[in-house]
CSV table of C-alpha atoms and ligand atoms in Angstrom, one decimal:
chain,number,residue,atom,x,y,z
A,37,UNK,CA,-13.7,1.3,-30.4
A,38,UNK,CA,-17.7,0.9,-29.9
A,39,UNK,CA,-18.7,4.3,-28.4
A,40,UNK,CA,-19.8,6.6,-31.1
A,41,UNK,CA,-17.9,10.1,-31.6
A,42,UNK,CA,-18.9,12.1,-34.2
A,43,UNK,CA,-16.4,14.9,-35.5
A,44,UNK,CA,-18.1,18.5,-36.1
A,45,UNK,CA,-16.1,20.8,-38.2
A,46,UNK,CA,-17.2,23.9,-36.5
A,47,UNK,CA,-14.3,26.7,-37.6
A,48,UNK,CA,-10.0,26.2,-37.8
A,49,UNK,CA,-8.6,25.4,-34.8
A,50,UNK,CA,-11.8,24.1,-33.1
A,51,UNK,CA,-12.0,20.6,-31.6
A,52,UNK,CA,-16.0,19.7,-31.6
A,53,UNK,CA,-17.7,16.4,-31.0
A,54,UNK,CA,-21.1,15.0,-30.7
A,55,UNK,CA,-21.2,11.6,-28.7
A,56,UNK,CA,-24.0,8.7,-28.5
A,57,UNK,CA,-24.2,4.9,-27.7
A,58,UNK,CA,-21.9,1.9,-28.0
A,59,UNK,CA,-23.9,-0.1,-29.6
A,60,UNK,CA,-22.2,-3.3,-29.5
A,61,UNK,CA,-22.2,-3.0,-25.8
A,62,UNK,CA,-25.9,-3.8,-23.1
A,63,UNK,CA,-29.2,-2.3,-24.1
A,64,UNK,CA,-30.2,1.3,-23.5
A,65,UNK,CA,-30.4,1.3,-19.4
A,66,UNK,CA,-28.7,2.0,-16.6
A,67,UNK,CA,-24.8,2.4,-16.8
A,68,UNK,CA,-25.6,1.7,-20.6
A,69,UNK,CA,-22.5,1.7,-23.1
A,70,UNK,CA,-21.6,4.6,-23.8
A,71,UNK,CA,-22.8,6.4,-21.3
A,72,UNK,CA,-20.9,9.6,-20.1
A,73,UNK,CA,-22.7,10.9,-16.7
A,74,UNK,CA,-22.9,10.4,-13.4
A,75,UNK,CA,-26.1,8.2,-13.1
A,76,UNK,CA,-27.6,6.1,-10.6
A,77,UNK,CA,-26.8,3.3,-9.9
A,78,UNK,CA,-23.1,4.6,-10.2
A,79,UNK,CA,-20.6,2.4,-11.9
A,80,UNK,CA,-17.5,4.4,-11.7
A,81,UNK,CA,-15.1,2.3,-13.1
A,82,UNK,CA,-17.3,1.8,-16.4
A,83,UNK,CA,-18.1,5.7,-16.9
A,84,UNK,CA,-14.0,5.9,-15.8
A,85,UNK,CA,-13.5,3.1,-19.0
A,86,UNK,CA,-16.0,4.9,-21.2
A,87,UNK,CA,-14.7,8.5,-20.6
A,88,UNK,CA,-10.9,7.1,-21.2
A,89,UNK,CA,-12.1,5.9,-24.7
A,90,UNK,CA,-13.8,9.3,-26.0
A,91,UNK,CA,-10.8,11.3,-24.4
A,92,UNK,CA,-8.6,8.9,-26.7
A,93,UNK,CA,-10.3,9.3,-29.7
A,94,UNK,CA,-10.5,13.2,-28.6
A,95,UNK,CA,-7.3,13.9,-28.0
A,96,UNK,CA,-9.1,16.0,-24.9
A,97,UNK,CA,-8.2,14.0,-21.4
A,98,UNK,CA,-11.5,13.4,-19.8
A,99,UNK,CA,-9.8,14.7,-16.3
A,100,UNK,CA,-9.4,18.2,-18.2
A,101,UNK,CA,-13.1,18.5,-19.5
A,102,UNK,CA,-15.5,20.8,-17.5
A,103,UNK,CA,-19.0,19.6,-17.3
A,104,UNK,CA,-22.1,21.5,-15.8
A,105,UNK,CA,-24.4,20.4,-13.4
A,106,UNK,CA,-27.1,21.5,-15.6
A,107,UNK,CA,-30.3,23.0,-13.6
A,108,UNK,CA,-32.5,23.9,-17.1
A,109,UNK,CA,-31.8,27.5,-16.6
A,110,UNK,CA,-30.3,30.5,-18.6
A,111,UNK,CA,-27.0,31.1,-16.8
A,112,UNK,CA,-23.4,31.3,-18.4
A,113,UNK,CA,-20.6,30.1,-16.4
A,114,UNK,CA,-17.5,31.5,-18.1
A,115,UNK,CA,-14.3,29.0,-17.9
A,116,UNK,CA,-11.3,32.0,-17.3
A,117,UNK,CA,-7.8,31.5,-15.6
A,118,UNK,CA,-9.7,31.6,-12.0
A,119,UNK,CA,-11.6,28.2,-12.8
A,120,UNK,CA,-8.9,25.1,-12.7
A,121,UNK,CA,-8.8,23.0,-15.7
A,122,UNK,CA,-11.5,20.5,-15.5
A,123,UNK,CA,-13.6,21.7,-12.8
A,124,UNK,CA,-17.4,20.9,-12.9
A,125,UNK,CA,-19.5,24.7,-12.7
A,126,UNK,CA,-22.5,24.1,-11.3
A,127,UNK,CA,-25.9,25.8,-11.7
A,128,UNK,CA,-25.3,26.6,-15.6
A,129,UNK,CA,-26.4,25.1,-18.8
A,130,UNK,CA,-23.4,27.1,-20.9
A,131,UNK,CA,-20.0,27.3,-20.7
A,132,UNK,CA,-18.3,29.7,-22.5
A,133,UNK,CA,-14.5,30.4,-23.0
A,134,UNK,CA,-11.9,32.1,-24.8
A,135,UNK,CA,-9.3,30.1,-23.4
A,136,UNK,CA,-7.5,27.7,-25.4
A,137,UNK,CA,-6.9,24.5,-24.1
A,138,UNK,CA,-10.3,24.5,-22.2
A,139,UNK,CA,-12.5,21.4,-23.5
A,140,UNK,CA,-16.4,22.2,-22.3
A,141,UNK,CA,-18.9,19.5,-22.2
A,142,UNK,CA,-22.9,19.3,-22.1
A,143,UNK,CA,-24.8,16.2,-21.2
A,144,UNK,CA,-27.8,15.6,-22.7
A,145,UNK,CA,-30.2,12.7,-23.7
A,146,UNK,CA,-33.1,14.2,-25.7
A,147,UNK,CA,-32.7,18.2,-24.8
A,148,UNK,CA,-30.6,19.7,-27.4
A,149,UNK,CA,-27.0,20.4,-27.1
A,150,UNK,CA,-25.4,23.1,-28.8
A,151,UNK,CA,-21.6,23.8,-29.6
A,152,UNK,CA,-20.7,27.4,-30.7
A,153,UNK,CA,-17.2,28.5,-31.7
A,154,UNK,CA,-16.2,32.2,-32.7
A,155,UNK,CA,-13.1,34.0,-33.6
A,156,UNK,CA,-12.4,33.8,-30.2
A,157,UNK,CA,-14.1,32.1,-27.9
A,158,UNK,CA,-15.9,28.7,-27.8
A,159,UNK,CA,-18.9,27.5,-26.1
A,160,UNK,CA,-21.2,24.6,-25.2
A,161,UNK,CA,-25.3,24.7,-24.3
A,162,UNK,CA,-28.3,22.6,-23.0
A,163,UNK,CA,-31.1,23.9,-24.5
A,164,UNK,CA,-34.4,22.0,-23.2
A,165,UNK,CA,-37.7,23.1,-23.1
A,166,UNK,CA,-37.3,25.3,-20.3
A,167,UNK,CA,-33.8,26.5,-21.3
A,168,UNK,CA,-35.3,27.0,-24.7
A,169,UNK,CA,-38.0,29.5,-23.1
A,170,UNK,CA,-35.5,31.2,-20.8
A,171,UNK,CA,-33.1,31.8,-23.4
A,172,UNK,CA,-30.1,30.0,-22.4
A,173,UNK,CA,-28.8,30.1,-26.4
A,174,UNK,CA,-29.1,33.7,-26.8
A,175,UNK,CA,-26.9,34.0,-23.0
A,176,UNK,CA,-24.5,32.3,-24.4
A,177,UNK,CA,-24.3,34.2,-27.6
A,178,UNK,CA,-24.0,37.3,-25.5
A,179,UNK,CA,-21.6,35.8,-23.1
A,180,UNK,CA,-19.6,35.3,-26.5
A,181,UNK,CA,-20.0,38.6,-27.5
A,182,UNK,CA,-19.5,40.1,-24.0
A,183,UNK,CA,-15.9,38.5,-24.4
A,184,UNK,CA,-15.1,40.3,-27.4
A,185,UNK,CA,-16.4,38.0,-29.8
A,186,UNK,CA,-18.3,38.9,-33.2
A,187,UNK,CA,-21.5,37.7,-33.0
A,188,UNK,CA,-21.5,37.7,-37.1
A,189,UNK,CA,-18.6,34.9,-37.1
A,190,UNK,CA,-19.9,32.2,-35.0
A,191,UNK,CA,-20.6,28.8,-36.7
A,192,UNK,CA,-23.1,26.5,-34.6
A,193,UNK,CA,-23.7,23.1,-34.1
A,194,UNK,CA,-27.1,21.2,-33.2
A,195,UNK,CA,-26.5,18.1,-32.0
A,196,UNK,CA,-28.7,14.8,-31.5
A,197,UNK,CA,-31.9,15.8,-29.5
A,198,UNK,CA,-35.9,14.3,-29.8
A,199,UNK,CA,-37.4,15.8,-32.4
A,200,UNK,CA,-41.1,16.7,-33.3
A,201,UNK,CA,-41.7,13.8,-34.3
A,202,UNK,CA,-41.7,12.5,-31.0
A,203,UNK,CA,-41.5,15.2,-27.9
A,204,UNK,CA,-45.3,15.1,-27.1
A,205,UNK,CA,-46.3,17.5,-25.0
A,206,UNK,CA,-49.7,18.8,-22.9
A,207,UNK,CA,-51.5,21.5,-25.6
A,208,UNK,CA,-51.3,24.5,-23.5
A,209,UNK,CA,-47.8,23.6,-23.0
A,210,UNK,CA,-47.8,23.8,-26.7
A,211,UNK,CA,-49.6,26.5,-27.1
A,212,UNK,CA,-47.6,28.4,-24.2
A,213,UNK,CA,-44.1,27.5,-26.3
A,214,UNK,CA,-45.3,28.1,-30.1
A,215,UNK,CA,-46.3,31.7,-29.3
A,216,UNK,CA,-43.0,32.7,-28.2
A,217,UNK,CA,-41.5,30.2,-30.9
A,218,UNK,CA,-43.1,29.4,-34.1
A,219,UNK,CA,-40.8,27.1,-35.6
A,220,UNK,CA,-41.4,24.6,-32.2
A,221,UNK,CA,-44.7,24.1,-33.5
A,222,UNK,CA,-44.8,20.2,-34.6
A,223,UNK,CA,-47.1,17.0,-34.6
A,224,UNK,CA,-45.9,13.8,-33.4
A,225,UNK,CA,-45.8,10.9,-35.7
A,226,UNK,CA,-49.1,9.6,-33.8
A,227,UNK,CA,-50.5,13.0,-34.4
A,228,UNK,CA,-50.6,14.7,-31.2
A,229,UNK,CA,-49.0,17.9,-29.7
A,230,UNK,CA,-45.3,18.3,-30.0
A,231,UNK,CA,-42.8,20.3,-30.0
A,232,UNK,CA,-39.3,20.5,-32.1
A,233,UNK,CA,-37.2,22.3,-29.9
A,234,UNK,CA,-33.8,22.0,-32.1
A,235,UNK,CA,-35.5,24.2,-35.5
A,236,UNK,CA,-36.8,27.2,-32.7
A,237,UNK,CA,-32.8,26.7,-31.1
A,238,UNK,CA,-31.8,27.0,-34.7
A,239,UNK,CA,-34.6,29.8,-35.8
A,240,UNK,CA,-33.1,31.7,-32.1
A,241,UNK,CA,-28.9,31.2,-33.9
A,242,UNK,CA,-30.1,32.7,-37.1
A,243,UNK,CA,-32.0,35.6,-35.9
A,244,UNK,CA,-29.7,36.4,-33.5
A,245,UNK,CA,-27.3,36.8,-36.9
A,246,UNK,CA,-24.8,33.9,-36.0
A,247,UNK,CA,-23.1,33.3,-39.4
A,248,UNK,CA,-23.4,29.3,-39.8
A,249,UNK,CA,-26.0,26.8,-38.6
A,250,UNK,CA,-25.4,22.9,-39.1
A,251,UNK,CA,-28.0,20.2,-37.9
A,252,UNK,CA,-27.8,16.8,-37.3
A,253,UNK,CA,-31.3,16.0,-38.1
A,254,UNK,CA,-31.9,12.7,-36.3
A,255,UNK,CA,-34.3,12.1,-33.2
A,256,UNK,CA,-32.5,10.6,-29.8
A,257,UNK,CA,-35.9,8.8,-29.2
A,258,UNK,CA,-36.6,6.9,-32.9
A,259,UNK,CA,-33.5,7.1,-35.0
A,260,UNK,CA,-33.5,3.9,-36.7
A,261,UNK,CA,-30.1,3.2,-35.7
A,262,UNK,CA,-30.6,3.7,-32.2
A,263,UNK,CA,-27.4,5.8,-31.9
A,264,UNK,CA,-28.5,7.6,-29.3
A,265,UNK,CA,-29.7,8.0,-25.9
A,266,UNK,CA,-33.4,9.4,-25.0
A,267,UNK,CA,-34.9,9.9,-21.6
A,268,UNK,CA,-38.2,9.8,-23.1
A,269,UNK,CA,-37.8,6.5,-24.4
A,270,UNK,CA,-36.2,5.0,-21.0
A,271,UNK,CA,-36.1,7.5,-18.2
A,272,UNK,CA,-32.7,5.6,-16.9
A,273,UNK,CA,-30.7,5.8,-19.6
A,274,UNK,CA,-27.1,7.1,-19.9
A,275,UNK,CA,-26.3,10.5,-21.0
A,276,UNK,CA,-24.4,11.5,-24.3
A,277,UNK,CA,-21.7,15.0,-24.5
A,278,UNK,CA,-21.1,17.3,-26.9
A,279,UNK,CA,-17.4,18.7,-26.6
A,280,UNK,CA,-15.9,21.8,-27.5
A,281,UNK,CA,-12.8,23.7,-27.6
A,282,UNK,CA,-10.5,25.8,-29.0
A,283,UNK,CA,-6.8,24.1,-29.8
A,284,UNK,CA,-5.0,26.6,-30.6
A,285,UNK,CA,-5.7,30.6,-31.2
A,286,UNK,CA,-6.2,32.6,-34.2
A,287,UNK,CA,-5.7,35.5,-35.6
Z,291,ZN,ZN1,-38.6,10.8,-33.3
């Protein structure tokens, strides 16, 4: 099948995906293949066919998933026995749980998503600029830890977001972002200001002492295989997840 799903081995008994385009399917616009939000103009039954598909090839029922509406802030909505199974929280950019069973999902198409998974408790993030300066990643990590979890033995996974190479932004906005994290500090490949918002979300994991750190190093806006979707390269584009949860506990 054409949408891409990408498995991330995150820790045993973790489900973990990163999702992009179908390819094979209309050019990177509206209600593009692939595409995994609500977006305007709405075409329900296509993001009903497409959300079918990756909950196949999941194994995770897209009716079950829990999806944010995402408001590039720093709150934590916590999925616990009081939230139904696959109920959207809204006003958060994490989910956290330590229920099993409990798939989370972030939508993203150039801001960086994050999946986090623990001894016991999972979590998914949208990390943009602004989440990035608010400190949505380190909520989550101590949403994790506030549910018993050991900050020392969670593995993390960045997934597809616009890199340095290409997220141009103003210099004081720059200037404003480097100071508070030095490893954002990039030029595009035209030589202007950037930012690279995935190493300071990966410099933010380790310090914070979490115990694994994987990357995929590819930008939304010019990976050469066009896998994915970028706002900054068509402000109507489609949306891709990242999905998380845990399948059974451990020990
Ligand atoms: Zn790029």
């Amino acid at each position: 099948m054409p949408v891409l799903v990408l498995d991330v081995d995150l820790a045993d008994g973790v489900g973990a995906w990163f999702t992009g385009r179908d390819r094979t399917g209309s050019p990177p616009g509206v209600g593009a293949a692939g595409n995994l939000s609500h977006r305007r103009p709405h075409q329900p039954a296509v993001l009903a066919r497409t959300r079918a598909e990756v909950g196949r090839r999941t194994g995770r029922a897209p009716a079950t998933w829990h999806t944010m509406h995402q408001v590039h802030g720093a709150r934590v909505g916590v999925v616990d026995d009081t939230v139904p199974p696959g109920a959207e929280l809204r006003g958060v950019d994490a989910l956290v749980t330590r229920l099993t069973d409990r798939t989370l999902a972030v939508s993203v198409a150039d801001c960086v998503p994050v999946l986090l998974a623990g001894a016991t408790t999972v979590a998914a993030v949208h990390a943009g600029r602004r989440g990035v300066q608010t400190g949505v990643v380190t909520a989550a990590l101590d949403a994790m830890a506030g549910l018993g979890d050991d900050v020392a033995g969670i593995r993390a996974a960045i997934g597809p977001a616009i890199g340095g190479c290409c997220y141009e932004v103003p210099a004081d906005l720059h200037t404003e972002v480097v100071a508070e994290h030095p490893a954002a500090d990039a030029r595009t490949t035209w030589g202007t200001h950037a930012l690279d918002l995935a190493a300071a979300v990966h410099t933010t994991l380790e310090k914070a002492g979490v115990g694994g750190v994987q990357r995929l190093a590819t930008c939304t806006r010019c990976d050469p295989d066009a896998r994915w979707f970028s706002h900054r390269a068509d402000p109507t584009t489609g949306r891709q997840f990242g999905l998380v949860v845990r399948e059974r506990a451990t020990a």
